[in-house]
């Protein structure tokens, strides 16, 4: 039989009057548990509160798709609590060691509220702590899920230029060998100053010439003309060179001077050297472009996370939006057209920049998902009195009228299992309110708009 002193050692019951403790014990059932016994099963009706007096228990189950495990020690109150909306137990709890618990039925909570108001108040506080912890776990999971999506996209975005740079450097080795061999061949020949000058002039003009983008048909025609010229001078195996020079927009008539001033074998060596130089210039441009893209992405990541910057600062809203669009480029380029309408004057908001980026990420990501990855994303900024308004809109099917009132509720989601936690818009609203702003939504088929209003930095207000 449980003693009053045992309950008084439970923090929730500390300092309560003896008559209230006695009443609680009289309304409870004492259970003796053996190690391994299950006293709560996931899915069972949530109809009991438990007070652990002796032993150790362990609860295990899934919350928001994540497996959670926590221990219950003597003095802990678990199970359903007064005013809780829990209908079923979400976890299964077992005894790790032999122990004793008091089992208080939820059907007697109305009497508990009347008889033990102080205990009721403490249990409500305990329930609030439990809700906050559950929400924290969900929000952490949501952030990790979002980070996982962004990481996967960024990995893909970084892999493309990295692969291009690696491929170009690999090709450079072969080209450098060709240019070395051709240079040795030319070095063995007794060339006049005029002949050397002609080779160098052509090489310089081709390397420095702007590469004009052309359609495939034009390039194919140019390739045939160059190949025909080479064959007319006995060079029947330089078709790959003809293709390379055609892509560089080299005109056949520019090559005629080589055959006019050089004998065939010397002209061939000069052509190989010139073509190799042209290819080296092209490969170097590819490497420069690829590494610049990597540098831009790394810079965008640093801007997005506000790495090495003060957490609270005046943030340029347009720059913040553009950084987010860069981070989400892997999703945008699949079929989303971005329409920008930015104010001409920079609009600054004193804010935690990384949190604002989280707002834009959630809103833009939701818009992309709503359009199934194909459609028009409209991003607009403008000033309204002492506020900046950021409008993110899409031309998707819209939000159903019966869904719209619930979209900012925690854990509400219209996505399938495993696709969303229902905390995206709840997080957005919390961050916006933290920055003393507000968010509104209007929606109809073909036009859904989220408008975020934030107070301008004092210098601009």
Short mmCIF file of C-alpha atoms in Angstrom, two decimals:
data_model
loop_
_atom_site.label_atom_id
_atom_site.label_comp_id
_atom_site.label_asym_id
_atom_site.label_seq_id
_atom_site.Cartn_x
_atom_site.Cartn_y
_atom_site.Cartn_z
CA UNK A 1 0.00 0.00 0.00
CA UNK A 2 1.43 3.37 -1.00
CA UNK A 3 2.36 5.66 1.88
CA UNK A 4 1.73 9.39 2.09
CA UNK A 5 5.46 9.98 2.53
CA UNK A 6 6.14 8.28 -0.83
CA UNK A 7 3.83 10.63 -2.67
CA UNK A 8 5.21 13.68 -0.88
CA UNK A 9 8.61 12.77 -2.36
CA UNK A 10 7.10 13.12 -5.84
CA UNK A 11 7.79 16.73 -6.99
CA UNK A 12 4.23 17.25 -8.28
CA UNK A 13 2.80 16.26 -4.86
CA UNK A 14 5.36 18.02 -2.65
CA UNK A 15 3.89 20.08 0.24
CA UNK A 16 0.28 19.13 -0.54
CA UNK A 17 -2.07 18.68 2.45
CA UNK A 18 -2.26 15.21 3.99
CA UNK A 19 -5.99 14.89 3.35
CA UNK A 20 -5.51 15.53 -0.38
CA UNK A 21 -2.68 12.97 -0.54
CA UNK A 22 -4.86 10.47 1.27
CA UNK A 23 -7.74 11.10 -1.14
CA UNK A 24 -5.48 10.58 -4.16
CA UNK A 25 -4.17 7.28 -2.79
CA UNK A 26 -7.71 6.11 -2.06
CA UNK A 27 -8.74 6.81 -5.67
CA UNK A 28 -5.67 5.09 -7.17
CA UNK A 29 -4.77 1.49 -7.79
CA UNK A 30 -1.29 0.29 -6.88
CA UNK A 31 0.35 -1.93 -9.47
CA UNK A 32 3.40 -4.14 -8.91
CA UNK A 33 5.39 -4.51 -12.10
CA UNK A 34 7.93 -7.16 -12.98
CA UNK A 35 10.88 -6.38 -15.22
CA UNK A 36 9.67 -6.73 -18.80
CA UNK A 37 5.98 -6.10 -18.01
CA UNK A 38 4.14 -3.76 -20.41
CA UNK A 39 1.88 -1.28 -18.63
CA UNK A 40 1.10 1.06 -21.58
CA UNK A 41 0.58 -0.11 -25.15
CA UNK A 42 0.73 2.16 -28.17
CA UNK A 43 -2.78 2.70 -29.54
CA UNK A 44 -4.58 1.84 -26.28
CA UNK A 45 -7.14 4.39 -25.01
CA UNK A 46 -5.42 7.17 -23.06
CA UNK A 47 -7.46 6.68 -19.87
CA UNK A 48 -4.90 6.54 -17.07
CA UNK A 49 -2.33 8.66 -15.27
CA UNK A 50 0.61 6.88 -13.63
CA UNK A 51 2.85 7.91 -10.73
CA UNK A 52 6.05 5.86 -10.50
CA UNK A 53 7.00 5.07 -6.90
CA UNK A 54 9.75 2.48 -7.39
CA UNK A 55 11.77 1.01 -10.24
CA UNK A 56 12.57 2.21 -13.72
CA UNK A 57 10.39 2.24 -16.81
CA UNK A 58 11.12 2.88 -20.48
CA UNK A 59 8.78 4.29 -23.14
CA UNK A 60 9.40 3.79 -26.85
CA UNK A 61 7.52 4.73 -30.02
CA UNK A 62 7.27 7.13 -32.94
CA UNK A 63 6.60 10.87 -32.78
CA UNK A 64 6.41 12.65 -36.11
CA UNK A 65 8.06 9.76 -37.91
CA UNK A 66 11.04 9.66 -35.53
CA UNK A 67 11.68 6.86 -33.03
CA UNK A 68 11.90 8.24 -29.49
CA UNK A 69 13.00 6.48 -26.32
CA UNK A 70 12.91 7.95 -22.84
CA UNK A 71 13.16 6.68 -19.28
CA UNK A 72 10.68 7.12 -16.45
CA UNK A 73 12.23 7.28 -13.00
CA UNK A 74 10.74 7.27 -9.49
CA UNK A 75 8.85 10.52 -8.87
CA UNK A 76 7.79 10.96 -12.49
CA UNK A 77 4.15 11.38 -13.50
CA UNK A 78 3.30 9.92 -16.90
CA UNK A 79 0.36 8.76 -18.97
CA UNK A 80 -2.58 11.06 -19.68
CA UNK A 81 -2.85 14.30 -17.69
CA UNK A 82 -5.83 16.56 -16.81
CA UNK A 83 -7.11 18.64 -19.77
CA UNK A 84 -5.01 16.64 -22.20
CA UNK A 85 -6.56 16.01 -25.64
CA UNK A 86 -4.71 12.73 -25.97
CA UNK A 87 -7.10 10.00 -27.13
CA UNK A 88 -4.64 7.12 -27.50
CA UNK A 89 -1.27 6.42 -26.01
CA UNK A 90 1.40 7.20 -28.67
CA UNK A 91 4.07 5.05 -27.02
CA UNK A 92 4.57 1.62 -25.48
CA UNK A 93 6.01 1.58 -21.95
CA UNK A 94 7.65 -1.36 -20.19
CA UNK A 95 9.23 -1.97 -16.81
CA UNK A 96 13.02 -2.16 -16.99
CA UNK A 97 13.21 -3.32 -13.35
CA UNK A 98 10.68 -4.49 -10.81
CA UNK A 99 8.67 -1.52 -9.62
CA UNK A 100 5.49 0.00 -8.21
CA UNK A 101 3.16 2.55 -9.77
CA UNK A 102 -0.03 4.27 -8.76
CA UNK A 103 -2.69 4.09 -11.48
CA UNK A 104 -5.18 6.99 -11.42
CA UNK A 105 -8.11 6.69 -13.90
CA UNK A 106 -8.78 9.67 -16.18
CA UNK A 107 -12.51 9.30 -15.47
CA UNK A 108 -11.82 10.80 -12.03
CA UNK A 109 -10.05 13.93 -13.32
CA UNK A 110 -13.13 16.16 -12.71
CA UNK A 111 -12.99 15.15 -9.02
CA UNK A 112 -9.23 15.68 -8.99
CA UNK A 113 -9.64 19.25 -10.26
CA UNK A 114 -12.06 20.01 -7.39
CA UNK A 115 -10.25 18.14 -4.63
CA UNK A 116 -6.63 18.98 -5.57
CA UNK A 117 -6.47 22.32 -7.48
CA UNK A 118 -2.78 22.85 -6.66
CA UNK A 119 -1.87 19.41 -8.06
CA UNK A 120 -4.02 20.10 -11.10
CA UNK A 121 -2.13 23.34 -11.76
CA UNK A 122 1.19 21.55 -11.47
CA UNK A 123 0.07 18.75 -13.80
CA UNK A 124 -1.09 21.29 -16.39
CA UNK A 125 2.39 22.85 -16.20
CA UNK A 126 3.89 19.39 -16.63
CA UNK A 127 1.69 18.83 -19.67
CA UNK A 128 2.79 22.18 -21.12
CA UNK A 129 6.42 21.14 -20.69
CA UNK A 130 5.64 17.87 -22.45
CA UNK A 131 3.97 19.69 -25.36
CA UNK A 132 6.92 22.08 -25.67
CA UNK A 133 9.37 19.19 -25.75
CA UNK A 134 7.33 17.31 -28.34
CA UNK A 135 7.08 20.46 -30.45
CA UNK A 136 10.84 21.02 -30.09
CA UNK A 137 11.52 17.50 -31.33
CA UNK A 138 9.17 18.02 -34.26
CA UNK A 139 10.71 21.36 -35.14
CA UNK A 140 14.19 19.88 -34.93
CA UNK A 141 13.09 17.07 -37.21
CA UNK A 142 11.53 19.59 -39.60
CA UNK A 143 14.77 21.61 -39.69
CA UNK A 144 16.80 18.47 -40.27
CA UNK A 145 14.43 17.36 -43.03
CA UNK A 146 14.69 20.79 -44.67
CA UNK A 147 18.45 20.72 -44.28
CA UNK A 148 18.51 17.27 -45.83
CA UNK A 149 16.56 18.50 -48.86
CA UNK A 150 18.78 21.54 -49.27
CA UNK A 151 21.93 19.47 -48.82
CA UNK A 152 20.82 16.98 -51.47
CA UNK A 153 20.05 19.78 -53.90
CA UNK A 154 23.30 21.62 -53.17
CA UNK A 155 25.28 18.40 -53.51
CA UNK A 156 23.78 17.99 -56.97
CA UNK A 157 24.42 21.64 -57.85
CA UNK A 158 28.03 21.41 -56.68
CA UNK A 159 28.60 18.05 -58.33
CA UNK A 160 27.78 19.36 -61.81
CA UNK A 161 30.50 22.05 -62.01
CA UNK A 162 32.93 19.89 -60.05
CA UNK A 163 32.46 17.06 -62.56
CA UNK A 164 32.83 19.52 -65.45
CA UNK A 165 36.10 20.87 -64.02
CA UNK A 166 37.41 17.34 -63.43
CA UNK A 167 36.46 16.29 -66.94
CA UNK A 168 38.13 19.38 -68.45
CA UNK A 169 41.38 18.85 -66.52
CA UNK A 170 41.46 15.22 -67.63
CA UNK A 171 41.08 16.33 -71.27
CA UNK A 172 43.82 18.92 -70.79
CA UNK A 173 46.40 16.19 -70.28
CA UNK A 174 45.69 14.71 -73.71
CA UNK A 175 45.63 18.12 -75.39
CA UNK A 176 48.91 19.18 -73.79
CA UNK A 177 50.55 16.02 -75.16
CA UNK A 178 49.26 16.84 -78.64
CA UNK A 179 50.52 20.43 -78.50
CA UNK A 180 53.89 19.25 -77.21
CA UNK A 181 54.28 16.70 -80.00
CA UNK A 182 53.20 19.24 -82.65
CA UNK A 183 55.64 21.83 -81.28
CA UNK A 184 58.48 19.31 -81.46
CA UNK A 185 57.51 18.50 -85.04
CA UNK A 186 57.54 22.18 -86.01
CA UNK A 187 60.83 22.68 -84.20
CA UNK A 188 62.51 20.10 -86.44
CA UNK A 189 61.52 22.02 -89.55
CA UNK A 190 63.39 24.95 -91.03
CA UNK A 191 60.68 27.60 -90.89
CA UNK A 192 61.19 31.14 -92.08
CA UNK A 193 60.34 34.09 -89.89
CA UNK A 194 57.32 34.82 -92.09
CA UNK A 195 56.03 31.25 -91.73
CA UNK A 196 56.43 31.31 -87.94
CA UNK A 197 54.65 34.64 -87.85
CA UNK A 198 51.73 33.30 -89.89
CA UNK A 199 51.31 30.28 -87.58
CA UNK A 200 51.46 32.46 -84.45
CA UNK A 201 49.03 35.01 -85.93
CA UNK A 202 46.43 32.33 -86.75
CA UNK A 203 46.88 30.65 -83.37
CA UNK A 204 46.40 33.94 -81.50
CA UNK A 205 43.37 34.97 -83.52
CA UNK A 206 41.64 31.60 -83.01
CA UNK A 207 42.41 31.42 -79.29
CA UNK A 208 41.33 34.99 -78.58
CA UNK A 209 38.32 34.94 -80.88
CA UNK A 210 34.89 35.02 -79.23
CA UNK A 211 33.14 31.70 -79.40
CA UNK A 212 29.75 32.47 -80.96
CA UNK A 213 26.93 30.11 -79.92
CA UNK A 214 25.52 28.50 -83.04
CA UNK A 215 22.80 26.04 -83.83
CA UNK A 216 23.74 22.45 -84.58
CA UNK A 217 22.93 22.73 -88.29
CA UNK A 218 25.26 25.72 -88.81
CA UNK A 219 28.07 23.98 -86.92
CA UNK A 220 27.56 20.82 -89.00
CA UNK A 221 27.78 22.83 -92.26
CA UNK A 222 30.95 24.59 -91.08
CA UNK A 223 32.47 21.27 -90.05
CA UNK A 224 31.84 19.84 -93.52
CA UNK A 225 33.48 22.87 -95.17
CA UNK A 226 36.60 22.61 -92.96
CA UNK A 227 36.82 18.84 -93.48
CA UNK A 228 36.49 19.32 -97.25
CA UNK A 229 39.31 21.88 -97.21
CA UNK A 230 41.58 19.58 -95.22
CA UNK A 231 40.86 16.64 -97.54
CA UNK A 232 41.62 18.76 -100.59
CA UNK A 233 45.11 19.20 -99.16
CA UNK A 234 45.58 15.51 -98.43
CA UNK A 235 44.59 15.60 -94.74
CA UNK A 236 41.97 12.85 -94.70
CA UNK A 237 42.09 11.86 -91.02
CA UNK A 238 41.56 15.22 -89.29
CA UNK A 239 37.74 15.03 -89.03
CA UNK A 240 37.84 15.47 -85.25
CA UNK A 241 39.93 18.62 -85.68
CA UNK A 242 37.37 19.90 -88.18
CA UNK A 243 34.62 19.40 -85.59
CA UNK A 244 36.62 21.20 -82.87
CA UNK A 245 37.42 24.17 -85.12
CA UNK A 246 33.80 24.41 -86.30
CA UNK A 247 32.56 24.69 -82.70
CA UNK A 248 35.03 27.57 -82.28
CA UNK A 249 33.51 29.23 -85.35
CA UNK A 250 36.75 29.06 -87.36
CA UNK A 251 36.21 29.90 -91.03
CA UNK A 252 37.74 27.58 -93.67
CA UNK A 253 39.28 30.48 -95.61
CA UNK A 254 41.33 31.41 -92.55
CA UNK A 255 43.17 28.10 -92.86
CA UNK A 256 44.05 28.52 -96.54
CA UNK A 257 47.12 30.66 -95.78
CA UNK A 258 48.78 27.73 -93.97
CA UNK A 259 48.58 25.50 -97.02
CA UNK A 260 49.64 28.39 -99.25
CA UNK A 261 52.85 29.08 -97.29
CA UNK A 262 53.73 25.64 -95.84
CA UNK A 263 54.35 22.22 -97.29
CA UNK A 264 51.67 19.61 -96.36
CA UNK A 265 53.41 17.90 -93.38
CA UNK A 266 54.43 21.23 -91.84
CA UNK A 267 50.91 22.61 -92.37
CA UNK A 268 49.51 19.53 -90.64
CA UNK A 269 51.78 19.98 -87.60
CA UNK A 270 50.82 23.66 -87.46
CA UNK A 271 47.12 22.78 -87.66
CA UNK A 272 47.44 20.25 -84.83
CA UNK A 273 49.18 22.85 -82.67
CA UNK A 274 46.63 25.56 -83.49
CA UNK A 275 43.65 23.24 -82.86
CA UNK A 276 45.20 22.10 -79.56
CA UNK A 277 45.69 25.71 -78.47
CA UNK A 278 42.07 26.47 -79.30
CA UNK A 279 40.93 23.44 -77.30
CA UNK A 280 43.10 24.43 -74.33
CA UNK A 281 41.53 27.89 -74.31
CA UNK A 282 38.06 26.31 -74.42
CA UNK A 283 38.87 23.87 -71.58
CA UNK A 284 40.34 26.65 -69.44
CA UNK A 285 37.13 28.64 -69.95
CA UNK A 286 35.12 25.61 -68.84
CA UNK A 287 37.27 25.17 -65.73
CA UNK A 288 36.99 28.88 -64.91
CA UNK A 289 33.21 28.77 -65.36
CA UNK A 290 32.86 25.61 -63.26
CA UNK A 291 35.03 26.84 -60.40
CA UNK A 292 33.25 30.22 -60.47
CA UNK A 293 29.93 28.40 -60.15
CA UNK A 294 31.28 26.44 -57.16
CA UNK A 295 32.56 29.67 -55.62
CA UNK A 296 29.18 31.34 -56.16
CA UNK A 297 27.38 28.42 -54.51
CA UNK A 298 29.72 28.42 -51.52
CA UNK A 299 29.18 32.17 -51.23
CA UNK A 300 25.42 31.66 -51.40
CA UNK A 301 25.62 29.05 -48.64
CA UNK A 302 27.57 31.44 -46.43
CA UNK A 303 25.05 34.21 -47.17
CA UNK A 304 22.12 31.87 -46.53
CA UNK A 305 23.43 30.74 -43.14
CA UNK A 306 24.97 34.16 -42.30
CA UNK A 307 28.20 32.35 -41.50
CA UNK A 308 30.85 34.60 -39.92
CA UNK A 309 28.28 37.40 -39.59
CA UNK A 310 26.42 38.95 -36.70
CA UNK A 311 23.15 37.06 -36.03
CA UNK A 312 21.13 40.28 -35.74
CA UNK A 313 21.75 42.87 -38.44
CA UNK A 314 20.11 44.99 -41.11
CA UNK A 315 19.27 42.54 -43.89
CA UNK A 316 18.67 43.54 -47.50
CA UNK A 317 15.40 41.76 -48.29
CA UNK A 318 16.08 41.40 -52.03
CA UNK A 319 19.54 39.99 -51.40
CA UNK A 320 18.04 37.58 -48.87
CA UNK A 321 15.44 36.41 -51.40
CA UNK A 322 18.02 36.02 -54.18
CA UNK A 323 20.29 33.95 -51.93
CA UNK A 324 17.37 31.65 -51.14
CA UNK A 325 16.49 31.31 -54.83
CA UNK A 326 20.11 30.35 -55.53
CA UNK A 327 20.00 27.69 -52.82
CA UNK A 328 16.75 26.31 -54.26
CA UNK A 329 17.91 26.49 -57.88
CA UNK A 330 17.98 22.69 -58.14
CA UNK A 331 14.19 22.66 -57.70
CA UNK A 332 13.47 25.78 -59.74
CA UNK A 333 15.27 24.72 -62.90
CA UNK A 334 13.08 21.65 -63.36
CA UNK A 335 10.25 23.71 -64.80
CA UNK A 336 9.58 26.78 -62.65
CA UNK A 337 9.84 30.24 -64.20
CA UNK A 338 10.69 32.95 -61.66
CA UNK A 339 9.14 36.40 -62.19
CA UNK A 340 10.82 39.10 -60.10
CA UNK A 341 9.32 42.48 -59.22
CA UNK A 342 11.63 44.24 -56.79
CA UNK A 343 11.48 47.80 -55.58
CA UNK A 344 14.26 50.05 -56.89
CA UNK A 345 15.29 51.21 -53.39
CA UNK A 346 17.00 48.67 -51.05
CA UNK A 347 14.66 47.65 -48.22
CA UNK A 348 16.39 46.70 -44.97
CA UNK A 349 14.95 44.79 -42.04
CA UNK A 350 16.72 44.48 -38.70
CA UNK A 351 16.51 40.74 -38.26
CA UNK A 352 18.10 37.37 -37.78
CA UNK A 353 19.01 36.82 -41.42
CA UNK A 354 19.22 33.03 -41.32
CA UNK A 355 15.71 32.88 -39.84
CA UNK A 356 14.30 35.12 -42.58
CA UNK A 357 15.89 32.81 -45.15
CA UNK A 358 14.07 29.95 -43.46
CA UNK A 359 10.80 31.84 -44.04
CA UNK A 360 11.53 32.35 -47.75
CA UNK A 361 12.67 28.73 -48.11
CA UNK A 362 9.45 27.34 -46.67
CA UNK A 363 7.21 29.63 -48.72
CA UNK A 364 9.08 29.09 -52.01
CA UNK A 365 9.39 25.35 -51.44
CA UNK A 366 5.65 25.09 -50.74
CA UNK A 367 4.89 27.10 -53.90
CA UNK A 368 7.06 24.79 -56.00
CA UNK A 369 5.36 21.74 -54.50
CA UNK A 370 1.92 23.27 -55.08
CA UNK A 371 2.76 23.66 -58.79
CA UNK A 372 4.19 20.11 -58.92
CA UNK A 373 7.50 21.63 -60.01
CA UNK A 374 6.11 23.34 -63.13
CA UNK A 375 4.65 26.83 -63.26
CA UNK A 376 5.30 30.48 -62.51
CA UNK A 377 6.75 31.66 -59.21
CA UNK A 378 6.26 35.39 -58.62
CA UNK A 379 8.47 37.15 -56.07
CA UNK A 380 7.63 40.78 -55.32
CA UNK A 381 8.83 43.36 -52.79
CA UNK A 382 7.54 46.86 -52.07
CA UNK A 383 7.26 49.40 -49.29
CA UNK A 384 4.01 50.00 -47.47
CA UNK A 385 4.21 52.77 -44.88
CA UNK A 386 6.94 51.72 -42.42
CA UNK A 387 6.92 48.10 -43.54
CA UNK A 388 8.38 46.05 -46.33
CA UNK A 389 6.00 43.61 -48.00
CA UNK A 390 7.35 40.40 -49.49
CA UNK A 391 4.88 38.60 -51.72
CA UNK A 392 5.53 35.05 -52.86
CA UNK A 393 2.92 33.77 -55.29
CA UNK A 394 2.35 30.78 -57.55
CA UNK A 395 -0.10 29.79 -60.28
CA UNK A 396 -0.86 26.37 -58.83
CA UNK A 397 -4.32 24.95 -58.12
CA UNK A 398 -4.79 27.01 -54.96
CA UNK A 399 -5.60 26.13 -51.34
CA UNK A 400 -8.91 24.41 -50.70
CA UNK A 401 -11.35 26.57 -48.67
CA UNK A 402 -11.68 23.95 -45.92
CA UNK A 403 -7.87 23.65 -45.67
CA UNK A 404 -6.98 27.36 -45.62
CA UNK A 405 -8.07 28.06 -41.98
CA UNK A 406 -5.70 25.34 -40.73
CA UNK A 407 -2.51 25.90 -42.73
CA UNK A 408 -0.71 27.74 -39.90
CA UNK A 409 -1.67 25.15 -37.26
CA UNK A 410 1.19 23.07 -35.85
CA UNK A 411 1.41 19.56 -37.34
CA UNK A 412 -1.26 20.25 -39.96
CA UNK A 413 -0.17 19.06 -43.39
CA UNK A 414 -1.80 18.07 -46.67
CA UNK A 415 1.30 16.17 -47.78
CA UNK A 416 1.63 12.41 -47.70
CA UNK A 417 3.19 10.43 -44.87
CA UNK A 418 6.89 11.19 -44.63
CA UNK A 419 6.66 14.19 -46.97
CA UNK A 420 5.92 16.89 -44.41
CA UNK A 421 5.69 17.45 -40.67
CA UNK A 422 3.13 20.23 -40.78
CA UNK A 423 5.54 22.63 -39.07
CA UNK A 424 6.70 24.61 -42.13
CA UNK A 425 4.07 27.35 -42.03
CA UNK A 426 3.87 27.22 -38.24
CA UNK A 427 7.62 27.94 -38.21
CA UNK A 428 7.14 30.72 -40.75
CA UNK A 429 4.48 32.37 -38.62
CA UNK A 430 6.56 32.10 -35.45
CA UNK A 431 9.60 33.70 -37.10
CA UNK A 432 7.55 36.48 -38.69
CA UNK A 433 5.88 37.29 -35.35
CA UNK A 434 9.29 37.21 -33.64
CA UNK A 435 10.32 39.98 -36.05
CA UNK A 436 7.16 41.96 -35.18
CA UNK A 437 5.57 41.25 -38.53
CA UNK A 438 2.56 39.39 -39.86
CA UNK A 439 1.73 37.00 -42.68
CA UNK A 440 -1.44 36.80 -44.76
CA UNK A 441 -2.56 34.48 -47.53
CA UNK A 442 -5.07 34.79 -50.35
CA UNK A 443 -5.79 31.93 -52.69
CA UNK A 444 -7.84 30.98 -55.68
CA UNK A 445 -7.12 28.54 -58.50
CA UNK A 446 -4.15 29.86 -60.45
CA UNK A 447 -3.19 32.54 -57.91
CA UNK A 448 -2.01 31.84 -54.36
CA UNK A 449 -0.21 34.69 -52.58
CA UNK A 450 1.59 34.77 -49.24
CA UNK A 451 2.32 38.31 -48.08
CA UNK A 452 4.85 38.85 -45.30
CA UNK A 453 4.97 42.31 -43.72
CA UNK A 454 8.04 43.23 -41.69
CA UNK A 455 8.96 46.55 -40.07
CA UNK A 456 11.70 48.42 -41.89
CA UNK A 457 14.96 49.13 -40.11
CA UNK A 458 14.72 52.35 -38.12
CA UNK A 459 17.03 54.19 -40.49
CA UNK A 460 14.50 53.69 -43.29
CA UNK A 461 11.24 53.84 -41.35
#
